Amino acid sequence: MEYKPIRKVVSGNYAAAYAAKHARVQVVAAYPITPQTSIIEKIAEFIANGEADIQYVPVESEHSAMAACIGASAAGARAFTATSAQGLALMHEMLHWASGARLPVVMVDVNRAMAPPWSVWDDQTDSLAQRDTGWLQFYAENNQEVYDGVLMAFKVAETVNVPAMVIESAFILSHTYDVVEMIPQELVDEFLPPREPLYDLANFEKPFSVGALGTPADYYEFRYKLAKAHEEAKKVIKEVGKEFGERFGRDYSQMIETYRTDDADFVFMGMGSLMGTVKQAVDVLREEGYKVGAAKVRWFRPFPKEELYELAKNVDGIAVLDRNFSFGQEGILFNEAKGALYNTGAKPLMKNYIVGLGGRDFTVNDVRKIAENMKAIIEKGELDVEVDWYHLKR
Amino acid sequence: MEIPENVKKRLSLPAEEHFYAGHTACQGCGAALGLRYVLKAYGRKTIFTIPACCSTIIAGAWPYNTLDANLFHTAFETTGAVLGGIEAALKARGIKVKGEDGVMVVGWAGDGGTADIGLQALSGFLERGHDALYIMYDNEAYMNTGIQRSSSTPFGAWTTNTPGGKKHFLEKRHKKKVIDIVIAHEIPYAATASVAYPEDFIRKLKKAQKTPGPSFIQLFAPCPTGWRSPTDKSIELARLAVQTAYFPLFEYENGKYKINMPSTKKEPKPIEEFLKLQGRFKYMTKEDIEVLQQWVNREWEKLKKLAEVFG
Ligand SMILES: Cc1ncc(C[n+]2csc(CCOP(=O)(O)OP(=O)(O)O)c2C)c(N)n1
Ligand code: SF4
């Protein structure tokens, strides 16, 4: 069958819901939280209209949502959920359970700032705080990437038996409508065949247990295997991203998407919807004579160290834009990127800009100001400050 | 070992064993016995989920599994939710659940994992109507972490965080009536059971298997380690709990109550007979015992009334 995309104008949340449906998820367990809610509402609507055959478990909390997905995934089903901020934090314990039990649950997290003060707007600290739970993390720049990301996440997760999170930003994507090219069901089915579980609780031939006590004699090896699965995921992500490109025209073979970086003096690096603005700014700045590019980290877990090195060795500076913060230290992506380069030969000047926390607007003009600052420090050959709270009302 | 046919005929419990010897429970553990009976009732075609509790250890460290059935170990507070997930997955896959020929999805959690931290997930499970069985084995404290109180610990009982000292004992609250909370969800089937009455327990397990929707059994399971009782007294204690009406056996089925005491005619024995075999009550004064006795009397009268009115 020839690929003819179905174009629909949808919100990021509806893009996620359509992707879950097209992925033929079998069990959805979820709990409402703004701005995630419309994902689950849309899925419920699909079920009510007979458009999707899904067992929907309307649980009483996010903790239970993840627990139910874990039960469902352990019993062989393709399981999906979605949440945001406080909900994700409540799930934290169970995120470890999913990865430890090697269950390829896929979840969409709508990046939202943590309270207090209450905020429903964009901020990456919720998902980045789950960095060490053993989940794969894909950050979507736009609604199209939300849709594509969910489909790819299932394929990658089920290949390496590690759960995966697809992350979109609150309101900027979740509630903003845009054209999304969807894939006809038959072609999704070819790309993403039914799940073949690692183990099946419904097989009674030879009884077994999962998740038992791991004594010091064995626990260590379990962790090593999960670490290896993340290494393997890097390979699988690139293959799946390439296959996606070949089938549907959008190539995701790079874990860091680079934009006009070939001859760039310095680049802006960041994740998620922020990077749409940055790419646009790069075009503007290029017109104005700046030799700049953008590097969008698509997959934060596993961390694309090798691709980062390839990028870093050819530029004089990297402006790392973090819509998140690790208190007592610095922006999380900045911290990771610096760490990843330490033992390599690549030593560009790296500066951290904390931007857009709690949904603070971030515009092309902001990128221009950062470019001016970056240019100055590169010329001088030293940083003014390492971490710059860029929007602070001074 | 093959059991001779003539012996088999006389057995009142299923002869098959699906609980392996060599498990790591303490001597005289009521929970271990309970697991054995559940497996006798359901056999292999069962998916268990067990949260953090003594049974995590009883079921065995990796790579062992003392149950001859599939088991998913889960986090402390998630039994109800995981049951729901497993059931949903089986339904999504077109696999039959419950009934004579279906898969039994069974949650097996302690009183702590049920009455306290897991109560929310239990409520969600009951209220959503999943086709699965939740068994709370009640040893009246958090035994796995070293005998701390749970809300199912009775008035006066010593535990490591409600000790009885020279001046005071700290456990001033009566046992939480989890079964009443469960029944408030108006599920089709709920019952209490005791490891001292295995035929009754297995009959109830079979009923849970036949009844569509969520079912719940609260199983009284003595713990010699936590109760400071002789290991050979567990069955006697479990029996006395019933005979004193401290833990009456009854069923709730579609709105109807039925008491299954060995003898409903006889007056219950005084609670003291149950208490005196255990170290955890040893510093209780006559007055303290009277407080507990009054509670038992009141709850027993309440249950009898319920059975009378809704029998
Ligand atoms: C979130 C969380 N908090 C605390 C614990 C520690 N913990 C493990 S088992 C347990 C007590 C279990 O008590 P109960 O459910 O009554 O079962 P029992 O051990 O008595 O069989 C506790 C507190 C845990 N595993 N998880
Ligand atoms: S501590 Fe009690 S419940 Fe736990 S294994 Fe020992 S006897 Fe059984």
XYZ file of C-alpha atoms and ligand atoms in Angstrom:
739
model
C 0.000 0.000 0.000
C 1.313 3.368 -0.984
C 1.705 5.868 1.843
C -0.727 8.726 1.574
C -0.832 10.693 4.810
C -4.147 11.630 6.372
C -3.895 15.290 7.331
C -5.793 16.331 10.427
C -5.742 19.566 12.375
C -5.371 18.424 15.961
C -3.997 19.482 19.325
C -0.881 17.806 20.675
C -3.096 15.857 23.037
C -5.320 14.600 20.234
C -2.213 13.703 18.259
C -1.184 11.551 21.222
C -4.621 9.958 21.444
C -4.693 9.156 17.727
C -1.222 7.679 17.947
C -2.259 5.451 20.859
C -5.262 4.309 18.883
C -3.201 3.678 15.761
C -0.684 1.773 17.882
C -3.618 -0.484 18.796
C -3.072 -0.132 22.518
C -5.058 -2.768 24.377
C -5.232 -1.329 27.882
C -5.369 2.307 28.918
C -5.419 3.188 32.613
C -5.343 6.847 33.476
C -6.247 9.608 35.880
C -7.139 13.158 34.848
C -4.829 16.130 35.343
C -4.642 19.386 33.424
C -3.318 19.635 30.718
C -3.197 15.899 30.016
C -6.907 15.220 30.339
C -7.984 15.593 26.739
C -5.713 12.705 25.688
C -7.704 10.293 27.790
C -11.024 11.903 26.969
C -10.323 11.431 23.278
C -9.392 7.799 23.795
C -12.586 7.253 25.803
C -14.492 8.802 22.917
C -12.845 6.400 20.452
C -13.978 3.519 22.640
C -17.488 4.883 23.066
C -17.859 5.287 19.307
C -16.572 1.814 18.627
C -13.537 3.192 16.805
C -11.059 1.447 19.083
C -11.094 -1.821 20.973
C -9.424 -0.828 24.220
C -9.932 -1.894 27.832
C -10.132 1.399 29.656
C -9.469 1.376 33.413
C -10.519 4.670 35.018
C -8.346 4.366 38.116
C -8.467 6.405 41.300
C -4.950 7.895 41.109
C -1.881 8.180 38.915
C -0.053 5.769 41.153
C -2.716 3.213 40.363
C -2.740 4.213 36.696
C 0.869 3.185 36.377
C 0.304 0.099 38.567
C -2.589 -0.987 36.361
C -0.527 -0.416 33.198
C 2.201 -2.501 34.768
C -0.251 -5.308 35.574
C -1.644 -5.125 32.057
C 1.763 -5.095 30.428
C 2.924 -8.011 32.585
C -0.144 -9.896 31.429
C 0.895 -9.382 27.822
C -1.112 -6.359 26.688
C 0.104 -3.184 25.004
C -0.506 -0.592 27.711
C -0.668 3.180 27.546
C -1.246 6.084 29.879
C -0.702 9.806 30.055
C -0.122 12.260 32.843
C 1.541 15.486 33.883
C 3.508 17.103 36.735
C 2.002 16.132 40.134
C 0.582 13.006 38.536
C 3.953 11.957 37.213
C 5.534 12.644 40.584
C 2.926 10.444 42.234
C 3.802 7.664 39.790
C 7.489 7.849 40.543
C 7.721 4.638 42.539
C 5.909 2.676 39.863
C 8.100 4.030 37.076
C 10.923 2.058 38.637
C 8.625 -0.950 38.778
C 7.898 -0.801 35.055
C 11.527 -0.569 34.015
C 12.721 -3.060 36.620
C 10.165 -5.615 35.487
C 11.125 -4.774 31.880
C 7.648 -3.758 30.799
C 7.369 -1.632 27.639
C 4.579 0.634 28.846
C 4.363 3.869 26.864
C 3.263 7.083 28.514
C 2.787 10.625 27.333
C 3.831 13.221 29.872
C 2.616 16.717 29.301
C 5.426 18.832 30.729
C 3.927 21.053 33.417
C 5.547 22.990 36.244
C 5.524 21.511 39.732
C 3.691 23.240 42.589
C 3.830 25.300 44.697
C 3.062 27.816 43.465
C 0.419 26.078 41.426
C 1.107 26.310 37.752
C -0.373 24.484 34.812
C 2.160 25.802 32.292
C 5.190 24.353 30.604
C 8.315 23.276 32.471
C 10.472 20.187 32.016
C 11.387 19.551 35.621
C 8.589 16.990 36.110
C 9.855 14.600 33.457
C 13.535 15.272 34.058
C 13.065 14.423 37.719
C 12.243 10.918 36.431
C 15.634 10.734 34.722
C 16.903 7.826 36.786
C 13.820 5.636 36.682
C 15.102 3.647 33.724
C 12.557 5.018 31.234
C 13.390 6.105 27.723
C 12.520 9.768 27.170
C 11.565 11.376 23.881
C 10.913 15.142 23.766
C 8.555 16.284 21.035
C 8.968 19.660 19.390
C 5.524 19.826 17.803
C 2.277 17.916 17.425
C 3.630 15.884 14.543
C 6.454 14.687 16.733
C 4.000 13.771 19.469
C 2.169 11.512 17.036
C 5.292 10.029 15.476
C 6.970 9.783 18.867
C 4.270 7.588 20.385
C 4.394 5.148 17.463
C 8.185 4.957 17.556
C 8.237 4.742 21.351
C 6.151 1.572 21.266
C 8.404 -0.006 18.694
C 11.601 0.865 20.528
C 10.204 0.010 23.967
C 8.932 -3.371 22.843
C 12.197 -4.200 21.126
C 14.384 -3.557 24.149
C 11.732 -4.218 26.835
C 12.114 -0.866 28.505
C 9.240 1.592 29.115
C 9.185 4.882 27.238
C 7.907 8.372 27.866
C 6.898 10.764 25.106
C 6.987 14.321 26.350
C 5.091 17.312 25.023
C 4.798 20.783 26.508
C 1.768 22.088 28.371
C -0.596 24.170 26.248
C 2.103 25.171 23.758
C 1.523 21.718 22.272
C -1.112 19.999 24.359
C -3.845 22.474 23.512
C -2.567 24.124 20.354
C -3.913 22.924 17.028
C -1.691 22.159 14.112
C -1.686 19.999 10.996
C -0.554 16.480 11.743
C 0.097 13.913 9.046
C -1.357 10.664 10.282
C -0.586 7.261 8.925
C -3.269 4.913 7.585
C -3.945 2.093 10.040
C -2.709 -0.700 7.746
C 0.645 1.002 7.391
C 0.950 1.596 11.119
C 0.199 -2.104 11.574
C 3.051 -2.985 9.241
C 5.397 -0.676 11.085
C 4.218 -1.755 14.530
C 3.081 -5.379 14.618
C 1.350 -6.864 17.704
C 3.490 -7.011 20.811
C 5.493 -10.111 21.596
C 5.909 -9.992 25.363
C 9.150 -10.969 27.052
C 7.100 -13.096 29.430
C 3.446 -13.898 29.678
C 1.569 -14.290 32.932
C -1.189 -16.052 31.026
C 1.102 -18.915 30.089
C 0.541 -21.621 32.669
C 2.844 -24.294 31.239
C 5.753 -23.502 33.482
C 4.941 -21.255 36.436
C 7.274 -18.365 37.139
C 7.470 -15.225 39.199
C 8.483 -11.703 38.265
C 9.835 -9.009 40.537
C 10.852 -11.273 43.426
C 13.419 -10.369 46.027
C 16.829 -9.976 44.385
C 19.572 -10.835 46.796
C 22.998 -9.153 46.687
C 24.128 -12.166 44.702
C 21.900 -11.170 41.768
C 20.500 -7.641 42.021
C 23.587 -6.072 40.496
C 23.250 -8.119 37.311
C 19.616 -7.064 36.907
C 20.757 -3.468 36.894
C 23.548 -4.204 34.438
C 21.049 -5.773 32.072
C 18.834 -2.714 32.221
C 21.870 -0.534 31.563
C 22.701 -2.708 28.560
C 19.129 -2.410 27.312
C 19.531 1.376 27.291
C 22.735 1.016 25.259
C 20.896 -1.296 22.887
C 18.073 1.253 22.734
C 20.423 3.781 21.124
C 20.926 1.449 18.207
C 17.257 0.549 18.002
C 16.160 4.195 18.188
C 18.323 5.072 15.204
C 17.123 2.072 13.217
C 13.491 2.678 14.045
C 13.915 6.389 13.312
C 15.447 5.582 9.959
C 12.751 3.046 9.117
C 10.129 5.624 10.054
C 11.763 8.047 7.645
C 11.863 5.524 4.839
C 8.248 4.529 5.304
C 6.676 7.867 6.126
C 9.119 10.537 5.014
C 10.059 11.962 8.396
C 13.492 10.819 9.401
C 14.246 10.335 13.084
C 17.537 8.510 12.779
C 19.343 11.256 14.711
C 18.894 11.324 18.444
C 20.021 14.939 18.295
C 18.415 16.750 15.412
C 20.868 19.304 14.101
C 19.739 22.377 12.204
C 22.204 24.519 10.233
C 25.081 23.428 12.421
C 27.582 22.445 9.699
C 29.475 25.733 9.616
C 28.116 27.165 12.853
C 30.379 28.986 15.318
C 28.028 28.178 18.145
C 24.754 26.386 18.607
C 21.676 26.547 20.779
C 20.846 23.271 22.402
C 17.571 22.333 24.077
C 14.597 20.031 24.079
C 10.936 20.118 23.185
C 8.729 22.880 21.835
C 11.307 25.509 22.739
C 13.347 24.333 19.791
C 10.738 25.346 17.241
C 11.297 28.950 18.290
C 15.043 28.425 18.249
C 15.073 27.055 14.705
C 13.070 30.000 13.529
C 15.485 32.314 15.323
C 18.443 30.602 13.685
C 17.059 31.521 10.273
C 16.602 35.115 11.370
C 20.045 35.305 12.957
C 21.703 33.784 9.910
C 20.191 36.634 7.867
C 21.723 38.996 10.367
C 25.152 37.473 9.928
C 25.375 35.159 12.923
C 26.824 31.752 12.121
C 24.566 29.799 14.426
C 22.697 26.511 14.457
C 20.309 24.539 16.596
C 20.703 21.141 18.205
C 17.515 19.581 19.464
C 17.981 16.703 21.855
C 15.169 14.344 20.909
C 16.047 11.429 23.137
C 17.252 12.434 26.573
C 17.294 8.812 27.738
C 19.323 7.077 26.583
C 21.558 10.139 26.394
C 23.080 10.616 22.918
C 26.664 11.131 24.084
C 28.267 10.158 20.797
C 26.139 12.502 18.714
C 26.785 15.294 21.163
C 30.517 14.778 20.788
C 30.273 14.903 16.985
C 28.488 18.213 17.312
C 30.637 19.706 20.068
C 33.995 19.067 18.464
C 33.132 21.379 15.573
C 31.774 24.420 17.413
C 33.250 27.098 19.674
C 30.273 27.367 21.957
C 27.032 25.746 23.052
C 24.232 27.720 24.622
C 22.236 25.173 26.562
C 18.633 26.244 27.059
C 17.023 24.576 30.037
C 13.348 24.888 30.766
C 14.033 23.108 34.048
C 16.354 23.372 36.993
C 18.108 21.066 39.397
C 18.300 22.992 42.657
C 21.717 23.317 44.158
C 23.281 22.786 40.762
C 22.194 23.959 37.318
C 19.947 23.168 34.351
C 19.624 19.450 33.877
C 20.448 19.247 30.180
C 23.433 21.526 30.744
C 24.649 19.300 33.525
C 24.257 16.200 31.404
C 25.864 17.670 28.317
C 28.882 19.008 30.173
C 29.323 15.688 31.898
C 29.064 13.768 28.658
C 31.872 15.802 27.058
C 34.285 15.835 29.972
C 36.388 12.877 28.868
C 36.289 13.715 25.182
C 38.550 16.094 23.306
C 35.664 18.446 22.588
C 35.720 21.490 24.867
C 33.475 24.220 23.484
C 32.516 27.059 25.795
C 29.221 26.022 27.358
C 26.793 28.347 29.003
C 23.488 27.552 30.639
C 20.427 29.720 30.064
C 17.475 28.962 32.312
C 14.460 29.927 30.253
C 10.717 29.651 30.145
C 10.139 28.144 33.594
C 6.475 27.774 34.472
C 5.448 28.747 30.956
C 7.302 32.087 30.775
C 7.222 33.179 27.135
C 10.344 32.487 25.102
C 10.638 34.288 21.777
C 12.882 34.740 18.767
C 14.023 37.985 20.315
C 15.139 36.107 23.422
C 17.244 33.832 21.244
C 18.784 36.893 19.626
C 19.783 38.301 23.015
C 21.318 34.985 23.956
C 23.188 34.962 20.644
C 24.634 38.399 21.340
C 25.773 37.265 24.760
C 27.237 34.017 23.416
C 29.108 35.858 20.690
C 30.645 38.195 23.251
C 31.819 35.467 25.576
C 33.261 33.417 22.747
C 35.209 36.429 21.514
C 36.485 36.995 25.025
C 37.192 33.304 25.460
C 35.613 33.067 28.894
C 32.188 32.863 30.532
C 30.577 35.782 32.344
C 28.391 33.517 34.450
C 27.918 29.813 33.971
C 24.212 29.709 34.770
C 22.125 32.595 33.583
C 18.564 33.024 34.914
C 17.731 34.732 31.716
C 14.231 36.134 32.329
C 14.767 37.347 35.868
C 13.041 40.648 36.606
C 16.209 42.463 37.535
C 3.581 -38.837 46.059
C 0.475 -40.534 44.668
C -2.368 -40.521 47.133
C -4.261 -43.826 47.197
C -7.818 -43.566 45.894
C -9.422 -44.713 49.136
C -7.537 -42.036 51.076
C -8.410 -39.425 48.464
C -12.083 -40.162 48.966
C -11.875 -39.333 52.619
C -10.078 -36.028 52.094
C -12.253 -33.009 52.627
C -9.756 -30.722 50.878
C -8.366 -31.056 47.349
C -5.447 -33.476 47.456
C -3.282 -31.584 44.981
C -0.454 -29.504 46.356
C 0.625 -26.411 44.440
C 2.622 -24.835 47.242
C 6.145 -26.142 47.429
C 7.849 -27.305 50.578
C 11.032 -25.409 51.388
C 9.400 -21.994 51.504
C 10.807 -19.499 53.967
C 7.901 -18.722 56.294
C 8.385 -18.996 60.049
C 7.134 -22.122 61.777
C 3.430 -21.964 62.425
C 2.826 -19.145 59.921
C -0.855 -18.679 59.158
C -0.140 -16.805 55.940
C 1.813 -19.725 54.496
C -1.065 -22.081 55.285
C -3.471 -19.660 53.673
C -1.467 -19.560 50.458
C -1.405 -23.331 50.406
C -5.202 -23.480 50.606
C -5.679 -20.880 47.897
C -3.470 -22.915 45.595
C -5.344 -26.076 46.473
C -8.576 -24.368 45.501
C -7.367 -22.822 42.247
C -4.311 -24.741 41.118
C -2.016 -23.549 38.438
C -4.364 -21.533 36.263
C -3.984 -18.590 38.585
C -2.188 -15.296 38.297
C -1.157 -13.970 41.667
C -0.014 -10.530 42.531
C 1.623 -10.025 45.897
C 2.751 -6.666 47.279
C 5.521 -6.036 49.794
C 4.737 -8.178 52.870
C 5.837 -11.393 54.529
C 4.492 -13.306 51.546
C 7.068 -11.656 49.289
C 9.615 -13.640 51.245
C 7.472 -16.742 51.587
C 7.033 -16.840 47.807
C 10.784 -16.890 47.406
C 13.752 -14.813 46.302
C 14.767 -14.824 42.646
C 14.934 -17.232 40.875
C 12.631 -19.232 43.130
C 8.859 -19.325 43.288
C 7.272 -21.442 45.981
C 3.897 -21.118 44.285
C 3.114 -23.492 41.464
C 1.396 -20.612 39.663
C 2.387 -17.373 37.956
C 3.199 -14.525 40.270
C 3.800 -10.827 39.745
C 5.387 -9.181 42.767
C 4.248 -5.611 43.100
C 4.697 -2.466 45.166
C 3.183 -2.256 48.640
C 0.088 -0.176 47.896
C -0.825 -1.392 44.426
C -2.548 -4.774 44.779
C -5.959 -3.478 43.768
C -4.635 -1.547 40.785
C -2.435 -4.342 39.487
C -5.359 -6.768 39.737
C -7.354 -4.397 37.576
C -4.547 -4.153 35.032
C -4.058 -7.885 34.761
C -7.766 -8.504 34.380
C -8.049 -5.801 31.718
C -5.140 -7.319 29.791
C -6.658 -10.796 29.849
C -9.956 -9.397 28.611
C -8.187 -7.420 25.894
C -6.502 -10.627 24.817
C -9.760 -12.565 24.811
C -8.719 -14.820 27.690
C -11.546 -15.966 29.939
C -11.373 -14.869 33.566
C -13.160 -16.345 36.582
C -15.711 -19.155 36.379
C -14.824 -22.873 36.446
C -12.623 -22.743 33.344
C -11.342 -19.171 33.492
C -8.129 -17.747 34.861
C -8.270 -16.718 38.509
C -6.638 -13.366 39.093
C -5.785 -13.206 42.783
C -4.325 -10.453 44.901
C -2.745 -11.612 48.142
C -1.913 -8.783 50.507
C -1.371 -8.318 54.231
C -3.476 -6.186 56.521
C -1.009 -3.306 56.210
C -1.047 -3.443 52.409
C -4.842 -3.569 52.508
C -6.210 -1.608 55.448
C -3.618 1.163 55.332
C -1.433 2.069 52.383
C -3.395 0.005 49.853
C -6.889 1.051 50.887
C -7.261 3.548 48.080
C -6.314 1.068 45.390
C -8.514 -1.571 47.038
C -11.459 0.804 46.957
C -10.820 1.607 43.307
C -10.601 -2.079 42.485
C -13.876 -2.899 44.256
C -15.737 0.062 42.885
C -14.739 -0.528 39.252
C -16.017 -4.077 39.350
C -13.027 -6.067 38.092
C -13.399 -9.839 37.773
C -10.765 -10.731 40.309
C -10.315 -11.768 43.917
C -8.579 -9.763 46.596
C -7.479 -11.714 49.666
C -6.326 -9.817 52.709
C -4.492 -12.117 55.048
C -4.825 -10.570 58.438
C -1.981 -11.096 60.875
C -2.836 -7.821 62.563
C 0.457 -5.974 62.103
C 3.279 -5.157 59.700
C 5.237 -8.340 60.270
C 7.624 -8.018 57.371
C 9.171 -4.811 58.676
C 9.366 -6.060 62.233
C 5.912 -6.076 63.858
C 4.651 -2.488 63.733
C 0.985 -1.681 64.193
C -1.453 -1.525 61.331
C -4.986 -0.196 61.526
C -6.016 -3.862 61.789
C -4.076 -4.272 65.043
C -6.507 -4.784 67.956
C -6.904 -2.662 71.047
C -4.137 -3.282 73.556
C -1.849 -5.339 71.352
C 1.867 -4.824 71.780
C 3.763 -4.053 68.590
C 7.227 -2.591 68.170
C 5.865 0.896 67.584
C 2.980 0.568 70.028
C 4.787 -1.133 72.862
C 3.370 -1.765 76.312
C 5.645 -0.099 78.829
C 5.725 0.167 82.592
C 3.179 2.950 82.514
C 1.235 2.824 79.284
C 0.455 0.748 76.292
C 0.148 2.686 73.110
C -2.410 0.805 71.038
C -5.629 2.486 72.088
C -7.571 2.061 68.863
C -9.834 -0.841 68.026
C -9.253 -2.996 64.975
C -10.408 -1.322 61.787
C -13.342 -3.161 60.223
C -11.942 -3.463 56.715
C -14.629 -5.918 55.711
C -17.297 -3.311 56.506
C -15.511 -0.816 54.276
C -15.384 -3.433 51.557
C -19.075 -4.253 51.901
C -19.917 -0.567 51.681
C -18.821 -0.877 48.033
C -21.729 -3.291 47.495
C -19.629 -5.846 45.684
C -21.213 -9.214 44.882
C -19.190 -11.302 47.311
C -17.198 -10.662 50.475
C -16.362 -13.025 53.298
C -14.204 -13.599 56.327
C -12.304 -16.864 56.705
C -9.810 -18.450 59.026
C -6.902 -20.816 58.495
C -8.411 -22.941 61.288
C -11.388 -23.735 59.045
C -9.897 -24.714 55.686
C -13.048 -26.380 54.325
C -14.983 -23.186 54.939
C -12.184 -21.142 53.372
C -11.998 -23.302 50.275
C -15.757 -23.245 49.876
C -15.550 -19.447 49.944
C -12.719 -19.428 47.439
C -14.833 -21.552 45.116
C -17.720 -19.189 45.528
C -15.487 -16.246 44.676
C -14.430 -18.119 41.564
C -18.009 -18.593 40.431
C -19.201 -15.090 41.234
C -18.604 -12.530 38.489
C -17.189 -9.197 39.581
C -14.829 -8.355 42.393
C -14.707 -10.517 45.488
C -12.900 -10.056 48.758
C -11.895 -12.443 51.509
C -10.383 -11.367 54.809
C -8.441 -14.343 56.083
C -7.450 -14.565 59.716
C -3.836 -15.760 59.723
C -1.977 -15.997 63.036
C 1.646 -14.984 63.206
C 3.524 -16.629 66.088
C 6.491 -14.329 65.561
C 4.472 -11.137 65.861
C 1.963 -12.391 68.365
C 4.576 -13.809 70.676
C 2.742 -17.128 70.683
C 3.976 -20.724 70.584
C 4.379 -21.935 67.007
C 2.164 -24.948 67.625
C -0.739 -22.784 68.787
C -1.529 -21.011 65.515
C -4.503 -23.154 64.576
C -5.820 -23.091 68.113
C -5.539 -19.297 68.111
C -7.272 -19.006 64.776
C -10.048 -21.218 66.097
C -10.348 -19.286 69.348
C -10.611 -16.029 67.429
C -13.735 -17.460 65.825
C -15.088 -19.130 68.953
C -14.753 -15.942 70.988
C -16.481 -14.003 68.178
C -13.401 -11.821 68.026
C -13.133 -12.717 64.331
C -16.517 -14.122 63.313
C -16.840 -15.989 60.057
C -19.482 -14.688 57.734
C -20.370 -14.053 54.113
C -21.892 -11.106 52.377
C -23.522 -12.037 49.118
C -25.478 -9.598 47.011
C -26.774 -7.694 49.995
C -27.329 -10.735 52.210
C -25.362 -11.564 55.365
C -24.773 -15.103 56.555
C -22.837 -16.097 59.666
C -20.786 -19.286 59.247
C -19.619 -19.820 62.786
C -19.077 -23.456 63.657
C -21.922 -22.999 66.080
C -24.023 -19.890 66.039
C -26.154 -21.245 68.861
C -23.436 -21.316 71.516
C -22.424 -18.256 73.481
C -18.973 -17.041 72.383
C -16.120 -17.890 74.721
C -14.616 -15.005 76.698
C -11.972 -13.068 74.805
C -9.450 -13.814 77.500
C -9.063 -17.365 76.189
C -7.781 -15.936 72.917
C -5.550 -13.364 74.603
C -3.858 -15.535 77.180
C -1.972 -17.668 74.660
C -0.173 -14.616 73.261
C 2.640 -12.494 74.589
C 1.406 -9.382 72.807
C -1.472 -8.948 75.297
C 0.334 -10.012 78.423
C 0.471 -6.683 80.232
C -3.241 -5.958 79.758
C -5.146 -5.408 83.005
C -8.598 -6.815 83.722
C -10.039 -3.421 82.812
C -8.212 -3.364 79.490
C -9.502 -6.812 78.678
C -12.988 -5.663 79.528
C -12.672 -2.796 77.043
C -11.765 -5.279 74.326
C -14.536 -7.653 75.418
C -17.086 -4.861 75.134
C -15.925 -4.124 71.610
C -16.203 -7.799 70.666
C -19.689 -8.014 72.148
C -20.856 -4.917 70.387
C -19.495 -5.952 66.988
C -20.885 -9.470 67.369
C -24.342 -8.151 68.212
C -24.138 -5.863 65.213
C -23.269 -8.742 62.915
C -26.039 -10.940 64.309
C -28.514 -8.120 63.709
C -27.295 -7.707 60.155
C -27.685 -11.428 59.538
C -31.148 -11.320 61.076
C -32.347 -8.341 59.064
C -30.467 -9.022 55.801
C -30.149 -12.810 56.034
C 5.896 2.441 49.852
C 6.416 1.498 50.842
N 6.481 1.846 52.148
C 6.964 0.978 53.055
C 7.393 -0.253 52.672
C 7.974 -1.169 53.711
N 7.159 -2.328 53.987
C 7.345 -3.496 53.346
S 6.328 -4.700 53.872
C 5.659 -3.682 55.040
C 4.651 -4.194 56.008
C 3.730 -5.215 55.445
O 2.721 -5.442 56.353
P 1.437 -6.259 55.978
O 0.846 -5.760 54.733
O 0.545 -6.261 57.171
O 1.971 -7.731 55.671
P 2.829 -8.686 56.620
O 4.243 -8.289 56.489
O 2.311 -8.529 58.002
O 2.626 -10.063 56.094
C 6.206 -2.400 54.969
C 5.842 -1.284 55.857
C 7.320 -0.582 51.304
N 7.723 -1.752 50.828
N 6.820 0.293 50.434
S 6.565 -13.104 60.653
Fe 4.562 -13.987 60.921
S 3.451 -13.685 58.991
Fe 5.640 -13.368 58.634
S 6.382 -15.334 57.909
Fe 6.722 -15.254 60.111
S 4.895 -16.155 60.999
Fe 4.406 -15.676 58.871
